[in-house]
Amino acid sequence: MRAPLSWLRDFAPIDGDVDALVASLDDLGLMVEGVERVGEGLGDVVVARVLEVGSIEGADRIRRVLVEAGGDPLEIVCGAFNFGAGDLVPLAPVGTVLPDGTEIGRRKMRGVTSNGMLCSGRELALSDDGEGLLVLTGVAGVEAGAPIVDALGIEPDVVFDITVEGNRPDAWCMAGVARDLAARLGLPFSLPEPKVRSAGPAVASLASAAVEAPDMCPRLTVRVIESVAVGASPALIARRLTMAGMRPINNVVDASNYVMLELGQPTHPYDLDRLGAPGLLVRRARPGEALTTLDGVERTLGYPGRGLGETGEDCIICDAAGVPVGIGGIFGGASSEISESTTRVLLEAAYFDPMVIARTSKSQRLRTEASARFERGCDPLGIDRATDRFCELLAQSSRDAVVAQGTLDVRGELPEPITITLRTEAVNGLLGTGLDTAQIAGLLGPIGFGCEASGDEALAVAVPSNRPDVRPAPHGIADLAEEVARIYGYSRIARSQPTWAEPGGLTERQRMRRRVREALVGLGATEVWTSSLVDEGDDATVGVVARPIGIANPMAQDQGWLRRTQMAGMLRALSRNRDRRQGAVRLFEVGVVFSEPTPGRSSGERSGPGGAQEAFLPTEGELASVLLAAEGDDARVAVAALEAVADELRLSGLKVRPPEGGEALPGLHPTRSARVLSGAVQVGTLGEIDPAVAEAFGLEGRLGWLELDLGLVVEGGVVPRREERTRPISRFPSSDIDLALAVDDAIPADEVGDVLRAAGGDLLESVTLFDVYRGPGVDPGRRSLAFRLRFCAPDRTLTDHEVGALRAVCLEAAERQVGAVLR
Amino acid sequence: MSGAVPLDLAALESATERALRAAETTAELAEAETSALGKRSALAGAHRSLGALDEEDRRRVGRELHELRGRMEALAAELRRGLHERERAAALEADRLDLTEVVLGDLRSPIARGRTHPVTQTRDALEDVFVAMGFKVAEGPEAETDWYNFEALNMPPSHPARGMYDTFFLELGEPETIVLRTHTSPVQIRLMEAAVREGTLPIHAVAPGRCFRRDTADASHLPVFHQVEGLVVDRGITFGDLAGTIEAFTAAYFGPEVHSRLRPSYFPFTEPSAEYDITCTICLGAGCRTCSNTGWLELGGSGMVDPAVFLACGIDPEEWSGFAFGFGIDRCAQMRHQIPDMRALVENDLRFLRQF
Ligand SMILES: [Zn+2]
């Protein structure tokens, strides 16, 4: 909201340094987004009378103008065409510096000397109109030679651009801002009483008012003003509306807008003679009922929407015969618009249920100055002052206007007045302050809360009707505490730091997640962040078959589903980097993937109104995925990456096993991929990206892949951990034995290693596979696996004899358990 | 009947089919197609000889030739698919690698370390600060029900405040029941419900995590982003405690020269509510373009837990009080590293990521 300081000063003698005012407004929660100074730098501009207008030879875009501004006639070259001899226009003489910093000099154009500049409204920063000169002819009291600031009554002004929070409809008007500011600055605040002379017939003889939907519109008032002359608004009104960001239209519409900006109450003026039947009727829209609004758009009402609470119940305003003439509280209809020929005005001012306005505004995608105010909650009792003020303003601009006597006032159930017992201790307990009861009353009183002593150290606080944000107790106690803190000043509240006995910390999952990242960074991998919202086709390309979960209202088709894998996103990230010649990289990501809810396995979550229903959330799995695309990377590197992660997390017993029965793993190379198992549970996959999949993402070459389900790896005891107890380090030398064993292809190498390890017992320090050989000398269907066994005793050097015996035990076990043959 | 040699279409077809079927690779098939269906093929020759036939025969034989060609082309396509499958299977087979017998010693280890994402680094650093201040780190689901994301946070259906969040709805169940969480605040509700259920009040926790809003990406907003939420529920917690906690965290994370200030604001789930700013990290308060010469940068929202939220979770607001705060992790990273455009965080360009 744009608030001119001069307007605020109508209600309180606000003065002082602009920066200090901005700081006060900010600290009151009326955040100042910008400050604009208007009407400055106009001191040298004067009113000039045009004496003569002539053409300049060879120029058709400029003319020679002779003006008089109290002294000798001056010759000016001017490019505007919206004036003639006899008109009064603004003149910036040579030497003037305009508000935008332009300095006016004497210039010669086409042989004609220009002794100054005739100005448009925009050049003087008085309006947005830059099309022609600001013609002043006919403006009361304007004479040639007068300084323009005197002639137009311009005072330098400051406009604050203020953001008002959604819970403060009371502050969304000039009077509201002034009220807060006055309270903070300790200044008196007053709302002048409008003076209305009612004459003429009783309003009931001219129009009717009826409400068929009192739940939507708990209060409707109608007033009628006759003998209205529609024309331009007085300069002050037009100027203030312009500064506040609204375009002046005519005195009737302007008066309505002015009242809204000043007091926060939207009103709507109708041309009484253009209503089909004189009077208003408020009712629910029938399904499919249509109406053309002031912006010329035909709108269909009364249809329920897809969203929660979108019941399709719209409130419409009709003429007395029931024909729609406006959407209640949101937008007027085109049919009864005020025009130049209007002479009788019917003014509607109402109080609407904020939820109704919010609902219709949302479903119609129609947000207006009025709807925004009604949906936050207007003052149901502020209507009378607002309509009085409208009548007062209209009577000023239309001297012969006659205000009909009385107001048609249809009232249903208005919000109950609230009184809250506010214990001083409760306020201090919530804020951490040491205020006394009188201080609290002194803070709340000036912003309209009625405070009366209520027993010891407590107040009975009457909430004014313009504060719908303040709820009954117990909630209202917090609401009032905020008001106390706001006026007192948040920054004045002493800061303290609470302490407690419980230590902070990370969960096991969080610690493990950090260590996974640590391990992968150690492998030279860089973490990426790919989108959780994906193209369903991308996931399908990488072979995911589970049903995707769609987004009902996606921003784009390629962000229309929840991801089920990170593979597609990471392949895209790699592809983009390769396009930028950074292809030899390793990438990883740790994040959530989604799958359909499994109602049988998980319990429902609270949902729906009051949390009384049950809904099943998607299953969220946390994956760590690694894409290995450095030079030479392939499936073997993925195995090494798994080793590194398992080592970092102290995981033990993980097995790498090819998929069974030739079944392919999603997105992976059918013959160069494997499952990662802990016992019978699959906790991940690894291998290479299927070349066809890589090609679909514009990638070539071998790409290693490792994917681990962090939930399974870290939680629930699925994967055993290496014990934390330290093994003593032997001071004695170790002995190595190499065994080359021909083993059937069907027996995994790690199984052979396990057999050796078990057979070697405590003295076996490590078992390392160091060579694999297929070919001559080894039977087909078998390969030679070369293991290095390192033996060491904690208390002695092992003798050759002992080592030989251990070797024999290991060999024998391998022969017996896995049919190994020594080569 | 003209004098031209009558065409033996059946023989032509079987010869062509034989030639195509003889191909054993996709390359051979391509050659066979050229010779059996191409310009110099018998089939093409037969077409050319049509000119010698009379009108009626020309039309009939022409049609038959056309159909024959159609059949042969379909056959070729089918054969190509089969051969391609076979070749792919053979190539994959030739490529077979037993991942149970990888010799790890053969693999070079990298010399350069990788990096965690700047958002991860920021999140970890923030977590560390809060853990040191005595907070536990909690987490919650990214997809939430309307109860946790809105209603328990004092935003019933059609509450205008729901409109402040541009929410993604999932195609699951009733309309608008399941959403992608628009903030980390639902974790507050889960923490409080669990503490009531298990009798473990008080709560001192922060909850970092990914959030979603239907918001076009620009230099300072992403539709998918990260927030961290703080929640303290205890006896005798005050607004002064909130201000002091935010100040302590600010100094600990941004450095002792950076301070905080609270301004009145509005959130449905806190009362009193405050927006909080920190000293501009660029000019340290002197005023610069980044902070619009105010010396302050907006960081997040905070306030005392609204009694309505306590009551929704079954906590007595007379006995317990508490505060909550939240802010963007990505925004912190942006401020700390002076990242001009936040979209760089999701572009995953290694030249960017390697700088952290
Ligand atoms: Zn700055």
PDB file of C-alpha atoms in Angstrom, chain A residues 664-822:
ATOM      1  CA  ALA A 664      17.954 -57.425 -15.868  1.00  0.00           C
ATOM      2  CA  LEU A 665      18.277 -54.745 -13.212  1.00  0.00           C
ATOM      3  CA  PRO A 666      16.592 -51.464 -14.160  1.00  0.00           C
ATOM      4  CA  GLY A 667      18.805 -49.367 -16.415  1.00  0.00           C
ATOM      5  CA  LEU A 668      21.823 -51.597 -15.972  1.00  0.00           C
ATOM      6  CA  HIS A 669      23.947 -53.593 -18.398  1.00  0.00           C
ATOM      7  CA  PRO A 670      22.458 -57.114 -18.428  1.00  0.00           C
ATOM      8  CA  THR A 671      25.800 -58.887 -18.200  1.00  0.00           C
ATOM      9  CA  ARG A 672      27.768 -56.372 -16.181  1.00  0.00           C
ATOM     10  CA  SER A 673      25.550 -55.696 -13.197  1.00  0.00           C
ATOM     11  CA  ALA A 674      24.764 -57.216  -9.866  1.00  0.00           C
ATOM     12  CA  ARG A 675      22.611 -56.933  -6.810  1.00  0.00           C
ATOM     13  CA  VAL A 676      24.080 -55.944  -3.473  1.00  0.00           C
ATOM     14  CA  LEU A 677      22.791 -58.347  -0.873  1.00  0.00           C
ATOM     15  CA  SER A 678      22.870 -58.572   2.855  1.00  0.00           C
ATOM     16  CA  GLY A 679      21.728 -62.110   3.509  1.00  0.00           C
ATOM     17  CA  ALA A 680      18.619 -62.416   1.366  1.00  0.00           C
ATOM     18  CA  VAL A 681      17.805 -58.702   1.400  1.00  0.00           C
ATOM     19  CA  GLN A 682      18.716 -56.600  -1.619  1.00  0.00           C
ATOM     20  CA  VAL A 683      20.126 -53.305  -0.312  1.00  0.00           C
ATOM     21  CA  GLY A 684      21.350 -51.936  -3.636  1.00  0.00           C
ATOM     22  CA  THR A 685      22.508 -52.530  -7.175  1.00  0.00           C
ATOM     23  CA  LEU A 686      25.723 -51.906  -9.045  1.00  0.00           C
ATOM     24  CA  GLY A 687      27.345 -52.390 -12.392  1.00  0.00           C
ATOM     25  CA  GLU A 688      27.370 -50.421 -15.606  1.00  0.00           C
ATOM     26  CA  ILE A 689      24.659 -48.351 -17.226  1.00  0.00           C
ATOM     27  CA  ASP A 690      23.050 -50.291 -20.090  1.00  0.00           C
ATOM     28  CA  PRO A 691      24.667 -48.922 -23.282  1.00  0.00           C
ATOM     29  CA  ALA A 692      21.222 -48.453 -24.825  1.00  0.00           C
ATOM     30  CA  VAL A 693      20.127 -46.376 -21.813  1.00  0.00           C
ATOM     31  CA  ALA A 694      23.314 -44.312 -21.940  1.00  0.00           C
ATOM     32  CA  GLU A 695      22.734 -43.710 -25.631  1.00  0.00           C
ATOM     33  CA  ALA A 696      19.196 -42.487 -24.911  1.00  0.00           C
ATOM     34  CA  PHE A 697      20.768 -39.758 -22.779  1.00  0.00           C
ATOM     35  CA  GLY A 698      23.348 -38.945 -25.443  1.00  0.00           C
ATOM     36  CA  LEU A 699      26.165 -40.659 -23.538  1.00  0.00           C
ATOM     37  CA  GLU A 700      28.728 -43.182 -24.684  1.00  0.00           C
ATOM     38  CA  GLY A 701      31.474 -45.237 -23.105  1.00  0.00           C
ATOM     39  CA  ARG A 702      31.306 -47.321 -19.986  1.00  0.00           C
ATOM     40  CA  LEU A 703      29.558 -45.742 -17.007  1.00  0.00           C
ATOM     41  CA  GLY A 704      29.788 -47.333 -13.590  1.00  0.00           C
ATOM     42  CA  TRP A 705      26.765 -47.213 -11.275  1.00  0.00           C
ATOM     43  CA  LEU A 706      26.213 -47.886  -7.611  1.00  0.00           C
ATOM     44  CA  GLU A 707      22.957 -47.392  -5.781  1.00  0.00           C
ATOM     45  CA  LEU A 708      22.378 -48.121  -2.106  1.00  0.00           C
ATOM     46  CA  ASP A 709      19.176 -47.871  -0.128  1.00  0.00           C
ATOM     47  CA  LEU A 710      20.326 -45.914   2.920  1.00  0.00           C
ATOM     48  CA  GLY A 711      17.331 -46.909   4.969  1.00  0.00           C
ATOM     49  CA  LEU A 712      18.163 -50.598   4.528  1.00  0.00           C
ATOM     50  CA  VAL A 713      21.898 -50.132   4.861  1.00  0.00           C
ATOM     51  CA  VAL A 714      21.747 -48.042   8.011  1.00  0.00           C
ATOM     52  CA  GLU A 715      18.613 -48.996   9.887  1.00  0.00           C
ATOM     53  CA  GLY A 716      16.708 -51.967  11.151  1.00  0.00           C
ATOM     54  CA  GLY A 717      19.697 -54.215  11.662  1.00  0.00           C
ATOM     55  CA  VAL A 718      19.552 -55.490   8.065  1.00  0.00           C
ATOM     56  CA  VAL A 719      23.269 -55.111   7.483  1.00  0.00           C
ATOM     57  CA  PRO A 720      25.615 -56.269  10.267  1.00  0.00           C
ATOM     58  CA  ARG A 721      28.398 -53.922  11.279  1.00  0.00           C
ATOM     59  CA  ARG A 722      32.015 -54.729  11.801  1.00  0.00           C
ATOM     60  CA  GLU A 723      32.699 -54.787  15.490  1.00  0.00           C
ATOM     61  CA  GLU A 724      34.185 -51.681  16.994  1.00  0.00           C
ATOM     62  CA  ARG A 725      36.616 -53.499  19.281  1.00  0.00           C
ATOM     63  CA  THR A 726      40.212 -52.923  18.164  1.00  0.00           C
ATOM     64  CA  ARG A 727      42.430 -55.836  17.155  1.00  0.00           C
ATOM     65  CA  PRO A 728      45.875 -55.536  18.641  1.00  0.00           C
ATOM     66  CA  ILE A 729      48.606 -54.918  16.057  1.00  0.00           C
ATOM     67  CA  SER A 730      51.305 -57.563  16.039  1.00  0.00           C
ATOM     68  CA  ARG A 731      54.931 -56.460  16.415  1.00  0.00           C
ATOM     69  CA  PHE A 732      56.025 -59.635  14.607  1.00  0.00           C
ATOM     70  CA  PRO A 733      56.562 -60.034  10.884  1.00  0.00           C
ATOM     71  CA  SER A 734      53.800 -61.510   8.776  1.00  0.00           C
ATOM     72  CA  SER A 735      54.045 -64.200   6.124  1.00  0.00           C
ATOM     73  CA  ASP A 736      52.249 -64.248   2.766  1.00  0.00           C
ATOM     74  CA  ILE A 737      51.020 -67.353   0.991  1.00  0.00           C
ATOM     75  CA  ASP A 738      49.616 -67.198  -2.558  1.00  0.00           C
ATOM     76  CA  LEU A 739      47.049 -69.751  -3.649  1.00  0.00           C
ATOM     77  CA  ALA A 740      45.889 -69.998  -7.271  1.00  0.00           C
ATOM     78  CA  LEU A 741      42.669 -71.971  -7.221  1.00  0.00           C
ATOM     79  CA  ALA A 742      40.649 -73.153 -10.187  1.00  0.00           C
ATOM     80  CA  VAL A 743      37.034 -72.772  -9.145  1.00  0.00           C
ATOM     81  CA  ASP A 744      33.758 -73.387 -10.929  1.00  0.00           C
ATOM     82  CA  ASP A 745      32.313 -70.229 -12.553  1.00  0.00           C
ATOM     83  CA  ALA A 746      29.130 -70.669 -10.550  1.00  0.00           C
ATOM     84  CA  ILE A 747      30.939 -70.059  -7.272  1.00  0.00           C
ATOM     85  CA  PRO A 748      31.491 -66.376  -6.507  1.00  0.00           C
ATOM     86  CA  ALA A 749      35.047 -65.397  -5.665  1.00  0.00           C
ATOM     87  CA  ASP A 750      34.065 -63.806  -2.361  1.00  0.00           C
ATOM     88  CA  GLU A 751      32.605 -67.122  -1.263  1.00  0.00           C
ATOM     89  CA  VAL A 752      35.973 -68.731  -1.881  1.00  0.00           C
ATOM     90  CA  GLY A 753      37.581 -65.900   0.083  1.00  0.00           C
ATOM     91  CA  ASP A 754      35.168 -66.479   2.959  1.00  0.00           C
ATOM     92  CA  VAL A 755      36.035 -70.173   3.039  1.00  0.00           C
ATOM     93  CA  LEU A 756      39.742 -69.335   3.180  1.00  0.00           C
ATOM     94  CA  ARG A 757      39.165 -66.737   5.884  1.00  0.00           C
ATOM     95  CA  ALA A 758      37.199 -69.092   8.053  1.00  0.00           C
ATOM     96  CA  ALA A 759      39.783 -71.838   7.640  1.00  0.00           C
ATOM     97  CA  GLY A 760      42.690 -69.517   8.400  1.00  0.00           C
ATOM     98  CA  GLY A 761      41.287 -68.606  11.786  1.00  0.00           C
ATOM     99  CA  ASP A 762      42.698 -65.948  14.082  1.00  0.00           C
ATOM    100  CA  LEU A 763      46.151 -66.057  12.571  1.00  0.00           C
ATOM    101  CA  LEU A 764      44.900 -65.087   9.111  1.00  0.00           C
ATOM    102  CA  GLU A 765      45.233 -61.320   8.900  1.00  0.00           C
ATOM    103  CA  SER A 766      43.861 -60.721   5.414  1.00  0.00           C
ATOM    104  CA  VAL A 767      42.700 -62.426   2.228  1.00  0.00           C
ATOM    105  CA  THR A 768      43.102 -60.497  -1.034  1.00  0.00           C
ATOM    106  CA  LEU A 769      42.078 -61.548  -4.529  1.00  0.00           C
ATOM    107  CA  PHE A 770      44.894 -60.413  -6.788  1.00  0.00           C
ATOM    108  CA  ASP A 771      44.393 -62.175 -10.111  1.00  0.00           C
ATOM    109  CA  VAL A 772      41.711 -63.844 -12.174  1.00  0.00           C
ATOM    110  CA  TYR A 773      42.626 -66.001 -15.157  1.00  0.00           C
ATOM    111  CA  ARG A 774      40.611 -67.898 -17.751  1.00  0.00           C
ATOM    112  CA  GLY A 775      42.227 -69.766 -20.602  1.00  0.00           C
ATOM    113  CA  PRO A 776      44.605 -72.569 -21.445  1.00  0.00           C
ATOM    114  CA  GLY A 777      45.519 -74.601 -18.412  1.00  0.00           C
ATOM    115  CA  VAL A 778      42.189 -74.036 -16.724  1.00  0.00           C
ATOM    116  CA  ASP A 779      39.193 -76.181 -17.537  1.00  0.00           C
ATOM    117  CA  PRO A 780      36.362 -74.458 -19.408  1.00  0.00           C
ATOM    118  CA  GLY A 781      33.619 -73.393 -16.986  1.00  0.00           C
ATOM    119  CA  ARG A 782      36.257 -72.656 -14.387  1.00  0.00           C
ATOM    120  CA  ARG A 783      38.663 -69.840 -13.740  1.00  0.00           C
ATOM    121  CA  SER A 784      41.736 -69.442 -11.670  1.00  0.00           C
ATOM    122  CA  LEU A 785      41.378 -67.152  -8.668  1.00  0.00           C
ATOM    123  CA  ALA A 786      44.672 -66.110  -7.111  1.00  0.00           C
ATOM    124  CA  PHE A 787      44.435 -65.155  -3.433  1.00  0.00           C
ATOM    125  CA  ARG A 788      47.120 -63.743  -1.212  1.00  0.00           C
ATOM    126  CA  LEU A 789      46.767 -64.924   2.389  1.00  0.00           C
ATOM    127  CA  ARG A 790      48.644 -62.955   5.014  1.00  0.00           C
ATOM    128  CA  PHE A 791      49.304 -64.713   8.328  1.00  0.00           C
ATOM    129  CA  CYS A 792      50.524 -63.133  11.493  1.00  0.00           C
ATOM    130  CA  ALA A 793      50.567 -64.088  15.168  1.00  0.00           C
ATOM    131  CA  PRO A 794      50.250 -61.456  17.936  1.00  0.00           C
ATOM    132  CA  ASP A 795      52.962 -63.004  20.117  1.00  0.00           C
ATOM    133  CA  ARG A 796      55.572 -64.584  17.875  1.00  0.00           C
ATOM    134  CA  THR A 797      56.985 -64.939  14.408  1.00  0.00           C
ATOM    135  CA  LEU A 798      55.223 -67.791  12.657  1.00  0.00           C
ATOM    136  CA  THR A 799      57.570 -70.578  11.621  1.00  0.00           C
ATOM    137  CA  ASP A 800      57.620 -71.898   8.081  1.00  0.00           C
ATOM    138  CA  HIS A 801      56.202 -75.063   9.461  1.00  0.00           C
ATOM    139  CA  GLU A 802      53.241 -73.292  11.036  1.00  0.00           C
ATOM    140  CA  VAL A 803      52.577 -71.296   7.874  1.00  0.00           C
ATOM    141  CA  GLY A 804      52.750 -74.461   5.818  1.00  0.00           C
ATOM    142  CA  ALA A 805      50.239 -76.120   8.076  1.00  0.00           C
ATOM    143  CA  LEU A 806      47.880 -73.127   7.828  1.00  0.00           C
ATOM    144  CA  ARG A 807      48.207 -73.165   4.057  1.00  0.00           C
ATOM    145  CA  ALA A 808      47.274 -76.801   3.998  1.00  0.00           C
ATOM    146  CA  VAL A 809      44.233 -76.204   6.180  1.00  0.00           C
ATOM    147  CA  CYS A 810      43.029 -73.392   3.941  1.00  0.00           C
ATOM    148  CA  LEU A 811      43.622 -75.329   0.765  1.00  0.00           C
ATOM    149  CA  GLU A 812      41.895 -78.361   2.120  1.00  0.00           C
ATOM    150  CA  ALA A 813      38.870 -76.281   3.109  1.00  0.00           C
ATOM    151  CA  ALA A 814      38.707 -74.704  -0.364  1.00  0.00           C
ATOM    152  CA  GLU A 815      38.922 -78.079  -2.037  1.00  0.00           C
ATOM    153  CA  ARG A 816      36.309 -79.625   0.160  1.00  0.00           C
ATOM    154  CA  GLN A 817      33.825 -76.754   0.421  1.00  0.00           C
ATOM    155  CA  VAL A 818      33.938 -75.158  -3.009  1.00  0.00           C
ATOM    156  CA  GLY A 819      35.611 -77.837  -5.113  1.00  0.00           C
ATOM    157  CA  ALA A 820      38.698 -75.723  -5.706  1.00  0.00           C
ATOM    158  CA  VAL A 821      41.668 -77.234  -7.486  1.00  0.00           C
ATOM    159  CA  LEU A 822      45.142 -75.936  -6.778  1.00  0.00           C
TER     160      LEU A 822
END
